[in-house]
Each structure stands twice: as structure tokens, then as C-alpha cells.
Short mmCIF file of C-alpha atoms in Angstrom, two decimals:
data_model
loop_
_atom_site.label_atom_id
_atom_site.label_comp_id
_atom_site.label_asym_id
_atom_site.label_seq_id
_atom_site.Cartn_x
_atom_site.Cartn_y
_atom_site.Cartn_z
CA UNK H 756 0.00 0.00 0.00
CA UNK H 757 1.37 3.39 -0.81
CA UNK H 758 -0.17 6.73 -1.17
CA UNK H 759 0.24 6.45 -5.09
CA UNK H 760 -1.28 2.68 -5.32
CA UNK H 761 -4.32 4.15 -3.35
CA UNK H 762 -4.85 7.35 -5.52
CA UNK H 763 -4.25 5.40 -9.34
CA UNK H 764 -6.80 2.81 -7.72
CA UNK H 765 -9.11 5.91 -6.96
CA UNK H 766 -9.01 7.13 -10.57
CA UNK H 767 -9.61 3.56 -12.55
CA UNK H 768 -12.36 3.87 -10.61
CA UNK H 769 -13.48 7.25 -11.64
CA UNK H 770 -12.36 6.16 -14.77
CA UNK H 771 -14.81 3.35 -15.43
CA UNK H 772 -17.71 4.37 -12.72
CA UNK H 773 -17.89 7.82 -12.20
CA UNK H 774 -16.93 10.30 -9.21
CA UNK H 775 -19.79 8.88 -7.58
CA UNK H 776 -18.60 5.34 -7.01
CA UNK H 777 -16.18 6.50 -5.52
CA UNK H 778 -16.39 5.86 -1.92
CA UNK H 779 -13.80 4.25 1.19
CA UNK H 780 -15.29 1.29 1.52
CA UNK H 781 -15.16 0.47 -2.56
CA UNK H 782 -11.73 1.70 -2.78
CA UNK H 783 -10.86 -0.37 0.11
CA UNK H 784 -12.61 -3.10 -1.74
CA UNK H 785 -10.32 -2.88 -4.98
CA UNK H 786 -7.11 -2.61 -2.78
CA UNK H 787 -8.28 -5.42 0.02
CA UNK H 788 -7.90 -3.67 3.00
CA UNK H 789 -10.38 -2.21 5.12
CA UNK H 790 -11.39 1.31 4.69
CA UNK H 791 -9.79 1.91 8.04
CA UNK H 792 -6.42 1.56 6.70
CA UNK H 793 -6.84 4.26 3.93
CA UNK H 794 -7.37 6.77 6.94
CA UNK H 795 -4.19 6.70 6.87
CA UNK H 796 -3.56 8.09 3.41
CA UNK H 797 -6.69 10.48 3.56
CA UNK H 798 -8.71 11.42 5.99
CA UNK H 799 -12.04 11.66 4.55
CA UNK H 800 -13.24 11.37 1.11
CA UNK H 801 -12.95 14.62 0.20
CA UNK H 802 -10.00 14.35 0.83
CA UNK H 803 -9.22 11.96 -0.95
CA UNK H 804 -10.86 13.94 -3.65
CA UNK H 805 -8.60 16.96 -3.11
CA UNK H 806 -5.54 14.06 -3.08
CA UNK H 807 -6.98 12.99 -7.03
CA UNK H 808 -7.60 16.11 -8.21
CA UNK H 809 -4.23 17.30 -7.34
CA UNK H 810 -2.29 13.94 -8.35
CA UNK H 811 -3.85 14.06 -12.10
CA UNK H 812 -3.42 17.96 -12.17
CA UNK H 813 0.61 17.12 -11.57
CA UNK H 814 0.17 15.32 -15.09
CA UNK H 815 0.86 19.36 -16.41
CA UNK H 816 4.35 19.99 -16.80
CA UNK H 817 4.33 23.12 -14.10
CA UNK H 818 7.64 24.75 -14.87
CA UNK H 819 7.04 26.85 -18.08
CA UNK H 820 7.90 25.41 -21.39
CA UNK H 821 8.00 28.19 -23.54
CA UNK H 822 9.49 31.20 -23.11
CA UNK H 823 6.42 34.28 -24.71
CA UNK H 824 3.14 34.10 -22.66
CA UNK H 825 1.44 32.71 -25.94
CA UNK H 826 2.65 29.62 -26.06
CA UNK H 827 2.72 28.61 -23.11
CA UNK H 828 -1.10 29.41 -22.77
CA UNK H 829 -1.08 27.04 -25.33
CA UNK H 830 0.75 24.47 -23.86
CA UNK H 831 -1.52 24.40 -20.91
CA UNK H 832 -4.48 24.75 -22.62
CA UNK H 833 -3.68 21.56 -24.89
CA UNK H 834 -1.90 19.91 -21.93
CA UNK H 835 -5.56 19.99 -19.87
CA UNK H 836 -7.75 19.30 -23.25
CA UNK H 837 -5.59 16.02 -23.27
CA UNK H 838 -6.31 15.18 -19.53
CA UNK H 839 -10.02 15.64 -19.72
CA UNK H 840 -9.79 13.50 -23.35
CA UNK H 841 -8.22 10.91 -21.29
CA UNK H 842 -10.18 11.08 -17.56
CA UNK H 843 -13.31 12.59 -19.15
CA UNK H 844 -15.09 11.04 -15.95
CA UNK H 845 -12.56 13.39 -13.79
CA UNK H 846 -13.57 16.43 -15.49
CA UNK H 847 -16.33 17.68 -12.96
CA UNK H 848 -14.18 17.33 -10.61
CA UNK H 849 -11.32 19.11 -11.83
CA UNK H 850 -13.61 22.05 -12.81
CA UNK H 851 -15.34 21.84 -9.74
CA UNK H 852 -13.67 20.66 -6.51
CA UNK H 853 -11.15 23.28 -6.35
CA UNK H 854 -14.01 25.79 -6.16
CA UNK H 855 -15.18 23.76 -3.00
CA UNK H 856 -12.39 24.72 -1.28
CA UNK H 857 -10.56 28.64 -0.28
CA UNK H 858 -7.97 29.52 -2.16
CA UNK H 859 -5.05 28.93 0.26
CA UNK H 860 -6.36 25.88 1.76
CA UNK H 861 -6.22 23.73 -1.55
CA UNK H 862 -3.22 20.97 -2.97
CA UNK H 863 -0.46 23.28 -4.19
CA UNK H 864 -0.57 20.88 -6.73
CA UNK H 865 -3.85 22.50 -8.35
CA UNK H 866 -1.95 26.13 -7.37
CA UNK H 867 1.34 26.03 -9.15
CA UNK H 868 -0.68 26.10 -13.25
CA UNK H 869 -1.96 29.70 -11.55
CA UNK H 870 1.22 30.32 -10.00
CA UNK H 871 3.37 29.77 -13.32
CA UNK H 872 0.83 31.48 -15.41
CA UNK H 873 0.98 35.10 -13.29
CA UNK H 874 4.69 34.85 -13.25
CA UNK H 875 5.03 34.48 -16.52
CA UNK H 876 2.44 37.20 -17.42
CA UNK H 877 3.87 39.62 -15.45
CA UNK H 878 7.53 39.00 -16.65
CA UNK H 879 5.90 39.93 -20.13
CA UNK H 880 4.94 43.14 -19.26
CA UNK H 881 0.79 42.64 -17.60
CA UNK H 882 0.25 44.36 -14.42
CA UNK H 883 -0.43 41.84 -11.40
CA UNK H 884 -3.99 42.55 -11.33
CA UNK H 885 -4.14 41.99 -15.36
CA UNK H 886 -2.25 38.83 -15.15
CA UNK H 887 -4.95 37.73 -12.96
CA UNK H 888 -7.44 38.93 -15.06
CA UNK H 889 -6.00 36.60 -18.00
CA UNK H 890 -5.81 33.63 -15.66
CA UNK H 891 -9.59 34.09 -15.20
CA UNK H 892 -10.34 34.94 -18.83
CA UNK H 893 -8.41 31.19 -19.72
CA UNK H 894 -9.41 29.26 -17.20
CA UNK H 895 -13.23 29.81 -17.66
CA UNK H 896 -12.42 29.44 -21.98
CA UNK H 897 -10.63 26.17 -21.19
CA UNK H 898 -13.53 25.03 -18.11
CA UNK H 899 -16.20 25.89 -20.84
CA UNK H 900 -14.29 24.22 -24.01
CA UNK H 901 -14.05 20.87 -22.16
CA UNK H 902 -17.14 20.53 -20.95
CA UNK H 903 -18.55 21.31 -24.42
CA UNK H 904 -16.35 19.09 -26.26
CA UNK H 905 -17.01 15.96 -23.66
CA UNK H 906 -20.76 16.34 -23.76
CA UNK H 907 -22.97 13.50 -26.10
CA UNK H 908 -23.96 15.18 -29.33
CA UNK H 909 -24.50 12.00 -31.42
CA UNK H 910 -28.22 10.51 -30.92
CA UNK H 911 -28.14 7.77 -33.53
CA UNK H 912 -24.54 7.23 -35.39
CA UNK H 913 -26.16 5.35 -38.15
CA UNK H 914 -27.54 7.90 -39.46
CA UNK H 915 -25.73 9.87 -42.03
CA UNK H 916 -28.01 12.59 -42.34
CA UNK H 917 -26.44 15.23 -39.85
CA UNK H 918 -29.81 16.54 -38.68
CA UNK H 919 -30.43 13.18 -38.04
CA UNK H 920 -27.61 12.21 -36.38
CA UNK H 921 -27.78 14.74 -34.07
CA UNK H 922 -31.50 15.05 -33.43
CA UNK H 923 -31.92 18.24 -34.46
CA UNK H 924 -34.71 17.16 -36.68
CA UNK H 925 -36.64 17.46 -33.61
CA UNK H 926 -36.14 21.02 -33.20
CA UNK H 927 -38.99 23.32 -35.02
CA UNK H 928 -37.28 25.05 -37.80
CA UNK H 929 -39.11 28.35 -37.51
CA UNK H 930 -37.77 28.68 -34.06
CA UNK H 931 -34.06 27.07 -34.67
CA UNK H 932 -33.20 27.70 -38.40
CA UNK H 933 -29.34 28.94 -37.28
CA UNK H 934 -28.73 25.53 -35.08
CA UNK H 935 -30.17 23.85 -37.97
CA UNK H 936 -28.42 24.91 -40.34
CA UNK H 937 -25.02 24.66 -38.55
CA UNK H 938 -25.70 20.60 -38.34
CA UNK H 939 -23.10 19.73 -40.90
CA UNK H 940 -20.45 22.01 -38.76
CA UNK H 941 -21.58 20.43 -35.49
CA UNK H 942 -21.17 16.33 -36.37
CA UNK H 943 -17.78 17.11 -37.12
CA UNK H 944 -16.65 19.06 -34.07
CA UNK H 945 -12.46 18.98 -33.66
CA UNK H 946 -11.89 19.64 -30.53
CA UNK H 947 -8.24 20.54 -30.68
CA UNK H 948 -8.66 22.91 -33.59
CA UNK H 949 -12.07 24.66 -31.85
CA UNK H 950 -9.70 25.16 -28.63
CA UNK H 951 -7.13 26.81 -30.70
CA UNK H 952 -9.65 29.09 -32.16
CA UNK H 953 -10.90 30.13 -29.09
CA UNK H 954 -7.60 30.81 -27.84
CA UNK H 955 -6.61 33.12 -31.14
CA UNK H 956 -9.61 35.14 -30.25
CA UNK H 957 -8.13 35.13 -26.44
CA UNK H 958 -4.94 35.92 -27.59
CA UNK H 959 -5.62 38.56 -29.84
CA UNK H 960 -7.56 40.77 -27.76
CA UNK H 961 -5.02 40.54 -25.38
CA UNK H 962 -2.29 41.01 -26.86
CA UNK H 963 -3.92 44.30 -27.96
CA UNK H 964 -4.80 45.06 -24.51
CA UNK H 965 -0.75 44.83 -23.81
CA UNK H 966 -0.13 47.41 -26.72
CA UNK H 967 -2.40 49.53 -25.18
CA UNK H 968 -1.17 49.40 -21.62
CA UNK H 969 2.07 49.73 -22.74
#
């Protein structure tokens, strides 16, 4: 038993199940000890779900990559697309639990992305209260891209029609035409290239913002 046996057991259960079969007793189940013993590694299931949120979150590479703000917003924005791709299960909860919990009080592992990201903005020239600013400008693009691109948008996948497909068929065209007629663009949603649009229009307006300021 170890602390990281206890937490990769936690997510393959996330994994296949969900956050909410998630519990001490299960876990204990999968590792065959009694839910006593994982006291020891956390004391309550929350957590435990602090511990998990924290452990996957260290999958980011923290220390900055690239050297100009705009890549490396890339690199984390990519580097957390392909985390939810692969836990999609764990996204909730990496959207969600940290908000659970005040700022100071949470794993420094779910810290150090907002840590990085403010020193690297204000070594390019952003004020400490902008820097922030962007932080909460890219976290709530990459929250909302994730959660779009993870969400069920095929209703029968034999179908080739792409109202079909999608069930928009159901929807009254007087009252829909623009969803409608988007249905082509919608079955074939990349969610990679969508994230990097959103990011140019991110980008852009900030980077204008820094002209500006400067």
C-alpha cells in the first residue's frame, strides 16, 4: 500500500464508474484492506478527492515550457484538453472541486498552473492585477471548451443525415433555423482545432490590450 497505489486505484475507478462510485469502503474493496487503513492516506473522502484532483493535475508539466506568454497558454491549454480526453469522468471534478475549497487551503498541486501562469504574465509586461485577469479569462475558456467538447452530441450514429444524427430534426425550424443549419459544422466538431480558435480570439484581444497598456 502506498499513497500512489491508493490514488491510481481511486481514478480507474473514476475512470470506469464515475466520481460517484467512488467511496472508502469500494476503494478499500479494490485494494483489500479495510477502509480503516486508507485513513491513513486520507482522511475523509474529500480528501481523498482533493488528493486525485491534485495527483492528475501534476500530469501538467508546471515549470514553463516556452518562453512568450502565448505559447505557453497554449501548452496548458492543450496539456488539460488532453487530460479531460483521457479522464473525461474526472472532469467535474477538476472544474469543480477546487471551487469547494478557499484559495489557500487547496493541494499546491492544483496552485502552481496559476502560479506559473501570473509569473510568466507579469515578466511579459501585464500588471499583477491583469495577469490575474488573463488567468480568469483562460481558465473559464478552457472550463467551458471541455465541458462542451465531452458532452454527447451524437443521438443515432447510423444515421448519415447530420440533422439526423444529431437530433436536431426534432427542433422546429421556424424557431431554430441557425442551429439547424449549422448541423453539418456540429457532427464534425475537432476539438483541438475549436480550442485553438478560441484561444486566437483570447490571444488577440489581449495582446492588444498589452499594446495599449504599454
Amino acid at each position: 500500500m502506498s499513497r500512489e497505489r491508493v490514488l491510481a486505484t481511486a481514478l480507474e475507478i473514476v475512470d470506469a464508474d464515475g466520481v460517484e462510485a467512488l467511496t472508502m469502503r469500494g476503494l478499500a474493496r479494490e485494494l483489500g484492506c479495510t477502509a480503516m487503513a486508507l485513513y491513513r492516506y486520507a482522511e475523509s473522502r474529500d480528501a481523498l478527492l482533493d488528493d486525485l484532483v491534485e495527483s492528475v493535475m501534476d500530469e501538467l508539466v508546471s515549470a514553463p515550457v516556452a518562453d512568450e506568454w502565448t505559447a505557453e497558454l497554449r501548452r496548458m491549454a492543450h496539456g488539460f484538453r488532453a487530460l479531460a480526453v483521457a479522464h473525461p469522468r474526472m472532469v467535474p471534478l477538476l472544474v469543480t472541486r477546487p471551487l469547494a475549497t478557499p484559495l489557500g487551503l487547496r493541494p499546491l498541486g492544483t496552485l502552481r498552473p496559476l502560479e506559473t501562469l501570473l509569473g510568466l504574465l507579469i515578466d511579459d509586461g501585464f500588471s499583477p492585477d491583469d495577469a490575474l485577469h488573463v488567468y480568469r479569462a483562460f481558465v473559464g475558456l478552457l472550463n467551458g471548451h471541455v465541458l462542451t467538447e465531452l458532452q454527447e452530441v451524437i443521438a443515432d450514429p447510423e444515421e448519415s443525415d447530420a440533422l439526423l444524427r444529431l437530433g436536431l430534426n426534432r427542433l422546429p425550424p421556424r424557431e431554430f433555423p441557425h442551429v439547424r443549419a449549422l448541423a453539418s459544422e456540429l457532427t464534425t466538431y475537432d476539438g483541438a482545432t475549436e480550442l485553438d480558435k478560441g484561444l486566437d480570439m483570447l490571444i488577440a484581444g489581449l495582446q492588444r490590450q498589452l499594446r495599449v497598456g504599454g
